[in-house]
Every structure is written in C-alpha cells, then in structure tokens.
PDB file of C-alpha atoms in Angstrom:
ATOM      1  CA  MET A 336     -71.177  66.881   6.907  1.00 49.00           C
ATOM      2  CA  LYS A 337     -71.563  67.063  10.685  1.00 47.00           C
ATOM      3  CA  LYS A 338     -69.606  63.833  10.971  1.00 48.00           C
ATOM      4  CA  ASN A 339     -66.791  65.386   8.960  1.00 49.00           C
ATOM      5  CA  TYR A 340     -66.743  68.445  11.189  1.00 50.00           C
ATOM      6  CA  LEU A 341     -66.656  66.253  14.308  1.00 55.00           C
ATOM      7  CA  SER A 342     -63.832  64.134  12.892  1.00 53.00           C
ATOM      8  CA  ALA A 343     -61.883  67.256  11.921  1.00 49.00           C
ATOM      9  CA  THR A 344     -62.345  68.715  15.412  1.00 58.00           C
ATOM     10  CA  VAL A 345     -61.169  65.543  17.153  1.00 53.00           C
ATOM     11  CA  LEU A 346     -58.180  65.070  14.852  1.00 49.00           C
ATOM     12  CA  SER A 347     -57.243  68.759  15.096  1.00 50.00           C
ATOM     13  CA  ALA A 348     -57.372  68.667  18.886  1.00 53.00           C
ATOM     14  CA  ALA A 349     -55.241  65.520  19.019  1.00 56.00           C
ATOM     15  CA  ALA A 350     -52.738  66.937  16.527  1.00 49.00           C
ATOM     16  CA  ALA A 351     -52.576  70.264  18.399  1.00 47.00           C
ATOM     17  CA  ILE A 352     -51.929  68.535  21.732  1.00 56.00           C
ATOM     18  CA  LEU A 353     -49.179  66.386  20.199  1.00 52.00           C
ATOM     19  CA  PHE A 354     -47.690  69.421  18.460  1.00 48.00           C
ATOM     20  CA  LEU A 355     -47.696  71.562  21.618  1.00 43.00           C
ATOM     21  CA  TYR A 356     -46.023  68.720  23.506  1.00 45.00           C
ATOM     22  CA  MET A 357     -43.213  68.290  20.982  1.00 49.00           C
ATOM     23  CA  ALA A 358     -42.838  71.743  19.433  1.00 48.00           C
ATOM     24  CA  PRO A 359     -40.901  73.544  22.211  1.00 53.00           C
ATOM     25  CA  GLN A 360     -38.050  71.074  21.720  1.00 54.00           C
ATOM     26  CA  LEU A 361     -38.272  70.793  17.935  1.00 53.00           C
ATOM     27  CA  ILE A 362     -39.091  74.346  16.821  1.00 69.00           C
ATOM     28  CA  ARG A 363     -36.868  76.910  18.497  1.00 79.00           C
ATOM     29  CA  THR A 364     -35.114  80.166  17.732  1.00 90.00           C
ATOM     30  CA  ASP A 365     -31.709  81.628  18.590  1.00 92.00           C
ATOM     31  CA  ILE A 366     -31.051  84.649  20.798  1.00 95.00           C
ATOM     32  CA  LEU A 367     -27.605  86.253  20.781  1.00 97.00           C
ATOM     33  CA  SER A 368     -26.237  88.341  23.666  1.00 97.00           C
ATOM     34  CA  GLU A 369     -23.055  90.256  22.825  1.00 95.00           C
ATOM     35  CA  ASN A 370     -20.734  92.809  24.389  1.00 94.00           C
ATOM     36  CA  LYS A 371     -21.251  96.464  23.658  1.00 90.00           C
ATOM     37  CA  VAL A 372     -18.629  98.243  21.574  1.00 83.00           C
ATOM     38  CA  SER A 373     -15.458  99.147  23.462  1.00 87.00           C
ATOM     39  CA  TYR A 374     -11.689  99.019  23.083  1.00 87.00           C
ATOM     40  CA  GLU A 375     -10.153  95.662  23.871  1.00 89.00           C
ATOM     41  CA  GLN A 376      -6.966  94.335  25.406  1.00 91.00           C
ATOM     42  CA  PRO A 377      -5.510  90.845  25.156  1.00 92.00           C
ATOM     43  CA  VAL A 378      -4.473  88.525  27.913  1.00 92.00           C
ATOM     44  CA  PRO A 379      -1.116  87.475  26.400  1.00 87.00           C
ATOM     45  CA  SER A 380      -1.161  83.894  27.680  1.00 92.00           C
ATOM     46  CA  VAL A 381      -3.437  81.460  29.495  1.00 95.00           C
ATOM     47  CA  ALA A 382      -0.747  78.764  29.645  1.00 94.00           C
ATOM     48  CA  CYS A 383       1.306  77.581  32.633  1.00 92.00           C
ATOM     49  CA  GLY A 384      -1.602  77.785  35.059  1.00 92.00           C
ATOM     50  CA  ARG A 385      -2.583  81.372  34.184  1.00 95.00           C
ATOM     51  CA  ILE A 386      -6.305  80.697  34.065  1.00 96.00           C
ATOM     52  CA  LEU A 387      -8.740  83.306  32.770  1.00 97.00           C
ATOM     53  CA  SER A 388     -12.096  83.041  34.531  1.00 98.00           C
ATOM     54  CA  GLN A 389     -15.301  85.030  34.017  1.00 97.00           C
ATOM     55  CA  GLN A 390     -18.343  85.016  36.281  1.00 97.00           C
ATOM     56  CA  PHE A 391     -21.627  85.000  34.388  1.00 98.00           C
ATOM     57  CA  VAL A 392     -25.354  84.607  34.927  1.00 97.00           C
ATOM     58  CA  PRO A 393     -27.258  82.930  32.050  1.00 97.00           C
ATOM     59  CA  GLN A 394     -30.416  84.665  30.849  1.00 97.00           C
ATOM     60  CA  TYR A 395     -31.944  81.521  29.334  1.00 96.00           C
ATOM     61  CA  GLU A 396     -31.654  77.840  30.172  1.00 95.00           C
ATOM     62  CA  GLN A 397     -30.302  76.255  27.011  1.00 96.00           C
ATOM     63  CA  ILE A 398     -26.980  77.706  25.851  1.00 97.00           C
ATOM     64  CA  LYS A 399     -26.199  76.794  22.265  1.00 97.00           C
ATOM     65  CA  SER A 400     -22.693  78.275  22.408  1.00 98.00           C
ATOM     66  CA  ILE A 401     -20.414  80.684  24.229  1.00 98.00           C
ATOM     67  CA  ASP A 402     -17.951  82.416  21.911  1.00 98.00           C
ATOM     68  CA  VAL A 403     -14.814  84.271  23.020  1.00 97.00           C
ATOM     69  CA  TYR A 404     -12.327  86.280  20.981  1.00 96.00           C
ATOM     70  CA  ILE A 405      -9.119  84.290  20.474  1.00 95.00           C
ATOM     71  CA  ASN A 406      -5.952  85.324  18.624  1.00 94.00           C
ATOM     72  CA  ALA A 407      -3.733  82.365  17.764  1.00 93.00           C
ATOM     73  CA  LEU A 408      -1.638  84.075  15.071  1.00 92.00           C
ATOM     74  CA  SER A 409       1.534  84.264  17.156  1.00 89.00           C
ATOM     75  CA  CYS A 410       1.424  80.835  18.796  1.00 91.00           C
ATOM     76  CA  SER A 411       2.137  77.307  17.662  1.00 91.00           C
ATOM     77  CA  ARG A 412      -0.975  75.240  17.064  1.00 91.00           C
ATOM     78  CA  ASP A 413       0.858  71.992  16.437  1.00 91.00           C
ATOM     79  CA  GLU A 414       0.246  70.735  19.964  1.00 93.00           C
ATOM     80  CA  GLY A 415      -1.849  71.580  22.993  1.00 95.00           C
ATOM     81  CA  ALA A 416      -5.435  72.500  23.705  1.00 96.00           C
ATOM     82  CA  LEU A 417      -7.662  75.011  25.385  1.00 96.00           C
ATOM     83  CA  HIS A 418      -9.135  73.505  28.515  1.00 97.00           C
ATOM     84  CA  VAL A 419     -12.576  75.049  29.002  1.00 98.00           C
ATOM     85  CA  LYS A 420     -14.844  74.368  31.945  1.00 98.00           C
ATOM     86  CA  ILE A 421     -17.915  75.766  33.638  1.00 98.00           C
ATOM     87  CA  THR A 422     -18.356  75.467  37.387  1.00 98.00           C
ATOM     88  CA  ASP A 423     -21.173  76.539  39.690  1.00 97.00           C
ATOM     89  CA  SER A 424     -20.977  78.413  42.993  1.00 93.00           C
ATOM     90  CA  SER A 425     -20.098  75.183  44.836  1.00 95.00           C
ATOM     91  CA  GLU A 426     -17.280  74.508  42.321  1.00 94.00           C
ATOM     92  CA  GLU A 427     -19.047  71.518  40.803  1.00 97.00           C
ATOM     93  CA  VAL A 428     -17.869  71.037  37.213  1.00 97.00           C
ATOM     94  CA  LEU A 429     -20.821  71.206  34.815  1.00 97.00           C
ATOM     95  CA  TYR A 430     -18.913  71.434  31.544  1.00 98.00           C
ATOM     96  CA  ASP A 431     -15.384  70.211  30.792  1.00 97.00           C
ATOM     97  CA  GLN A 432     -13.881  70.160  27.322  1.00 96.00           C
ATOM     98  CA  ASN A 433     -10.469  70.301  25.622  1.00 97.00           C
ATOM     99  CA  LEU A 434     -10.358  72.172  22.307  1.00 96.00           C
ATOM    100  CA  PRO A 435      -7.261  71.237  20.257  1.00 96.00           C
ATOM    101  CA  LEU A 436      -5.317  74.334  19.232  1.00 95.00           C
ATOM    102  CA  SER A 437      -5.033  72.850  15.747  1.00 94.00           C
ATOM    103  CA  MET A 438      -8.826  73.212  15.398  1.00 92.00           C
ATOM    104  CA  LEU A 439      -8.872  76.921  16.345  1.00 91.00           C
ATOM    105  CA  PRO A 440      -9.110  79.669  13.722  1.00 92.00           C
ATOM    106  CA  ALA A 441      -6.172  82.077  13.434  1.00 92.00           C
ATOM    107  CA  TYR A 442      -8.252  84.753  15.138  1.00 94.00           C
ATOM    108  CA  GLY A 443     -11.834  85.813  15.765  1.00 95.00           C
ATOM    109  CA  MET A 444     -14.863  84.933  17.846  1.00 96.00           C
ATOM    110  CA  THR A 445     -14.589  81.220  18.576  1.00 96.00           C
ATOM    111  CA  PRO A 446     -17.147  78.868  20.181  1.00 97.00           C
ATOM    112  CA  VAL A 447     -15.501  77.396  23.283  1.00 97.00           C
ATOM    113  CA  VAL A 448     -18.694  76.001  24.841  1.00 98.00           C
ATOM    114  CA  LYS A 449     -21.445  74.158  22.981  1.00 96.00           C
ATOM    115  CA  ASN A 450     -24.852  72.861  24.055  1.00 96.00           C
ATOM    116  CA  VAL A 451     -25.001  73.179  27.807  1.00 97.00           C
ATOM    117  CA  THR A 452     -28.074  73.606  30.019  1.00 97.00           C
ATOM    118  CA  LEU A 453     -27.778  75.858  33.083  1.00 98.00           C
ATOM    119  CA  ALA A 454     -30.182  77.361  35.590  1.00 97.00           C
ATOM    120  CA  VAL A 455     -31.349  80.881  34.755  1.00 97.00           C
ATOM    121  CA  GLY A 456     -30.262  83.431  37.366  1.00 95.00           C
ATOM    122  CA  ASN A 457     -27.536  81.291  38.963  1.00 97.00           C
ATOM    123  CA  THR A 458     -23.902  82.399  38.949  1.00 97.00           C
ATOM    124  CA  TYR A 459     -21.298  80.312  37.116  1.00 98.00           C
ATOM    125  CA  HIS A 460     -17.614  80.552  36.223  1.00 98.00           C
ATOM    126  CA  LEU A 461     -16.278  80.088  32.699  1.00 98.00           C
ATOM    127  CA  SER A 462     -12.584  79.171  32.956  1.00 98.00           C
ATOM    128  CA  ILE A 463     -10.092  78.959  30.083  1.00 98.00           C
ATOM    129  CA  GLU A 464      -6.553  77.567  30.247  1.00 97.00           C
ATOM    130  CA  ALA A 465      -4.049  76.511  27.580  1.00 96.00           C
ATOM    131  CA  VAL A 466      -2.546  73.100  28.338  1.00 96.00           C
ATOM    132  CA  ASP A 467       0.323  71.062  26.826  1.00 94.00           C
ATOM    133  CA  THR A 468       1.328  73.907  24.515  1.00 94.00           C
ATOM    134  CA  LEU A 469       4.726  74.467  22.871  1.00 93.00           C
ATOM    135  CA  ASP A 470       4.699  78.154  23.856  1.00 94.00           C
ATOM    136  CA  ASP A 471       2.423  80.665  25.620  1.00 93.00           C
ATOM    137  CA  GLY A 472      -0.592  79.626  23.589  1.00 93.00           C
ATOM    138  CA  PRO A 473      -3.235  81.945  22.123  1.00 95.00           C
ATOM    139  CA  ALA A 474      -4.127  85.402  23.404  1.00 94.00           C
ATOM    140  CA  ILE A 475      -7.687  85.992  24.621  1.00 95.00           C
ATOM    141  CA  SER A 476      -9.364  89.396  24.580  1.00 95.00           C
ATOM    142  CA  PHE A 477     -11.167  91.250  27.320  1.00 95.00           C
ATOM    143  CA  PHE A 478     -12.731  94.677  27.596  1.00 94.00           C
ATOM    144  CA  PRO A 479     -11.158  96.831  30.344  1.00 88.00           C
ATOM    145  CA  ASN A 480     -14.449  98.617  30.779  1.00 84.00           C
ATOM    146  CA  GLU A 481     -17.585  97.241  32.422  1.00 82.00           C
ATOM    147  CA  ILE A 482     -19.719  99.422  30.146  1.00 87.00           C
ATOM    148  CA  ALA A 483     -19.058  96.762  27.488  1.00 92.00           C
ATOM    149  CA  ALA A 484     -20.517  93.977  29.620  1.00 93.00           C
ATOM    150  CA  ASN A 485     -23.421  91.981  28.263  1.00 94.00           C
ATOM    151  CA  LYS A 486     -26.253  91.028  30.635  1.00 94.00           C
ATOM    152  CA  GLU A 487     -24.560  87.749  31.545  1.00 97.00           C
ATOM    153  CA  GLU A 488     -21.299  89.388  32.642  1.00 96.00           C
ATOM    154  CA  SER A 489     -22.703  92.552  34.218  1.00 93.00           C
ATOM    155  CA  GLY A 490     -21.507  92.711  37.816  1.00 90.00           C
ATOM    156  CA  GLY A 491     -19.421  89.542  37.426  1.00 93.00           C
ATOM    157  CA  ARG A 492     -15.711  89.278  38.201  1.00 95.00           C
ATOM    158  CA  LEU A 493     -13.008  88.574  35.644  1.00 96.00           C
ATOM    159  CA  THR A 494      -9.865  87.012  37.110  1.00 97.00           C
ATOM    160  CA  TYR A 495      -6.532  86.218  35.511  1.00 96.00           C
ATOM    161  CA  ALA A 496      -3.938  83.996  37.194  1.00 94.00           C
ATOM    162  CA  GLY A 497      -5.875  84.378  40.434  1.00 93.00           C
ATOM    163  CA  GLN A 498      -5.902  88.183  40.298  1.00 95.00           C
ATOM    164  CA  CYS A 499      -9.071  90.227  39.767  1.00 95.00           C
ATOM    165  CA  LEU A 500      -9.065  92.415  36.653  1.00 94.00           C
ATOM    166  CA  THR A 501     -11.036  95.324  38.063  1.00 92.00           C
ATOM    167  CA  ASN A 502     -13.841  96.779  35.969  1.00 92.00           C
ATOM    168  CA  SER A 503     -13.178  94.315  33.133  1.00 95.00           C
ATOM    169  CA  VAL A 504     -15.157  91.669  31.277  1.00 96.00           C
ATOM    170  CA  LEU A 505     -14.313  88.856  28.872  1.00 96.00           C
ATOM    171  CA  ARG A 506     -15.056  89.571  25.223  1.00 96.00           C
ATOM    172  CA  ALA A 507     -17.767  86.972  24.848  1.00 97.00           C
ATOM    173  CA  ALA A 508     -21.057  86.246  23.116  1.00 97.00           C
ATOM    174  CA  PHE A 509     -23.791  83.975  24.494  1.00 98.00           C
ATOM    175  CA  ARG A 510     -26.034  82.222  21.982  1.00 98.00           C
ATOM    176  CA  TYR A 511     -29.215  80.626  23.335  1.00 97.00           C
ATOM    177  CA  SER A 512     -31.757  78.224  21.894  1.00 95.00           C
ATOM    178  CA  VAL A 513     -35.225  79.193  23.125  1.00 92.00           C
ATOM    179  CA  PRO A 514     -38.819  78.173  22.345  1.00 83.00           C
ATOM    180  CA  LEU A 515     -40.896  80.407  20.123  1.00 67.00           C
ATOM    181  CA  ALA A 516     -43.417  82.826  21.597  1.00 63.00           C
ATOM    182  CA  PRO A 517     -46.772  81.108  22.409  1.00 60.00           C
ATOM    183  CA  VAL A 518     -48.567  83.082  19.695  1.00 53.00           C
ATOM    184  CA  ASN A 519     -46.342  81.420  17.081  1.00 55.00           C
ATOM    185  CA  TYR A 520     -47.310  77.944  18.274  1.00 55.00           C
ATOM    186  CA  LEU A 521     -50.977  78.990  18.141  1.00 60.00           C
ATOM    187  CA  ALA A 522     -50.522  79.961  14.497  1.00 60.00           C
ATOM    188  CA  TYR A 523     -49.036  76.528  13.782  1.00 62.00           C
ATOM    189  CA  CYS A 524     -52.016  74.854  15.501  1.00 57.00           C
ATOM    190  CA  LEU A 525     -54.503  76.836  13.408  1.00 64.00           C
ATOM    191  CA  PHE A 526     -52.653  75.840  10.252  1.00 65.00           C
ATOM    192  CA  ILE A 527     -52.708  72.161  11.311  1.00 62.00           C
ATOM    193  CA  ALA A 528     -56.475  72.343  12.000  1.00 58.00           C
ATOM    194  CA  PHE A 529     -57.099  74.015   8.632  1.00 59.00           C
ATOM    195  CA  PHE A 530     -54.982  71.412   6.824  1.00 61.00           C
ATOM    196  CA  ILE A 531     -56.843  68.505   8.506  1.00 61.00           C
ATOM    197  CA  PHE A 532     -60.198  70.067   7.623  1.00 60.00           C
ATOM    198  CA  LEU A 533     -59.175  70.431   3.965  1.00 62.00           C
ATOM    199  CA  CYS A 534     -57.965  66.832   3.839  1.00 64.00           C
ATOM    200  CA  LEU A 535     -61.228  65.491   5.282  1.00 56.00           C
ATOM    201  CA  GLU A 536     -63.266  67.661   2.927  1.00 58.00           C
ATOM    202  CA  GLY A 537     -61.270  66.274   0.013  1.00 57.00           C
ATOM    203  CA  VAL A 538     -61.825  62.694   1.161  1.00 54.00           C
ATOM    204  CA  ALA A 539     -65.576  63.295   1.645  1.00 55.00           C
ATOM    205  CA  PHE A 540     -65.858  64.848  -1.808  1.00 50.00           C
ATOM    206  CA  ARG A 541     -64.182  61.832  -3.442  1.00 58.00           C
ATOM    207  CA  VAL A 542     -66.404  59.398  -1.549  1.00 54.00           C
ATOM    208  CA  LYS A 543     -69.530  61.218  -2.756  1.00 58.00           C
ATOM    209  CA  LYS A 544     -68.339  60.971  -6.364  1.00 54.00           C
TER     210      LYS A 544
END
C-alpha cells in the first residue's frame, strides 16, 4: 500500500510539472475589450492614400484578433484589398496583411488583425488603407467621442489622411488569448493526482486478485 502511495505521489508530481509547463499555452481563455456605447460616424473612404490610423496600447500580450466596423455595401468588392499594418513607436512594421475586399462581409465588426503578439503597455499604431480598388472602397466607423474609448484606445490619437480627428476613436474590439487564473491550473493538477491514484489503486486491486 505504501508503495502504491509513493508511486502515485511521484507520478502525480511529474504529471503536474509537465501539465504546468504546457498548460498556459494549451489551455487558455478569451478576453474581449470593446468600445462603450456611443453614436458613430463613418470615414467615407480609406482609398487613394487616405490612411486611417489609431494609436493603441495592448492590455495583454497575445492578441487573438482586432475587429473594426466596416461597411462595404456601397463599394465594389470585385477587386482591391484592405492593407492593414501595425507599427511600433519606431515605425517598425510588426504586422502587415492584405485582406481582399471580396472576403469582407457587407457590413459589421470584421477581424482585420489575427494572432499577433505585442508588448503590454507599449504604444502601437493600427493603420488601415484600401488599395487597388475600383472606387472609394469600404467605409470604416469611428466614434467622435472619447468617452466610447476602450482601454486600448484611451488617450490615443486617431488620424485620417494625416489629420488628427480630435476626441475620436476607432470603433474597434480587441480579443485576447490569456492563460487561466492559477487557481484553475491547481484544480486541474488535483484532478490529475486523483485520477492517477485511482488508476494505481485499480491496478493494485487486480494484481491482488
């Protein structure tokens, strides 16, 4: 019996260490940061070099997606793309992607950035421009009221075609992938230890028979 307990303890400790090493990357949860309710206005076009750019400060390291409100009802989606990039304070490009207009929904919150890792607390720029379009491209919404800002945008500048849109923020949602709280991992470890103990008890019982 003592041997079983010792084996269970050793196996449980090894399993717990392996689990704690791998779990933060394998078992995660999502956190969503959205704008507060406000009235919105559209930027009519981000084509022809009229870039829309929002300063933001990520609250967590791993960004699963950044969604912005896009209305493509009145534009042609046969050709062209949205050029989306993220740059840091030294203008180094950390994310660069073209989203074909043909892949965009007619309207609604649309993921323009997916799976990027940034430093918490640093300031970045999210820039959006329509390229190679047949017309002015889709309209993108902003809130002309900083009260609507989420934590990421609070205090950050929104610029359009090089001009600052005073007291305004991009209509955007930041979705993060974060590890679970430590207490949750502890619960998993206790379950693993209990399961190993039951398995060893079952094996010992069969051997005795």
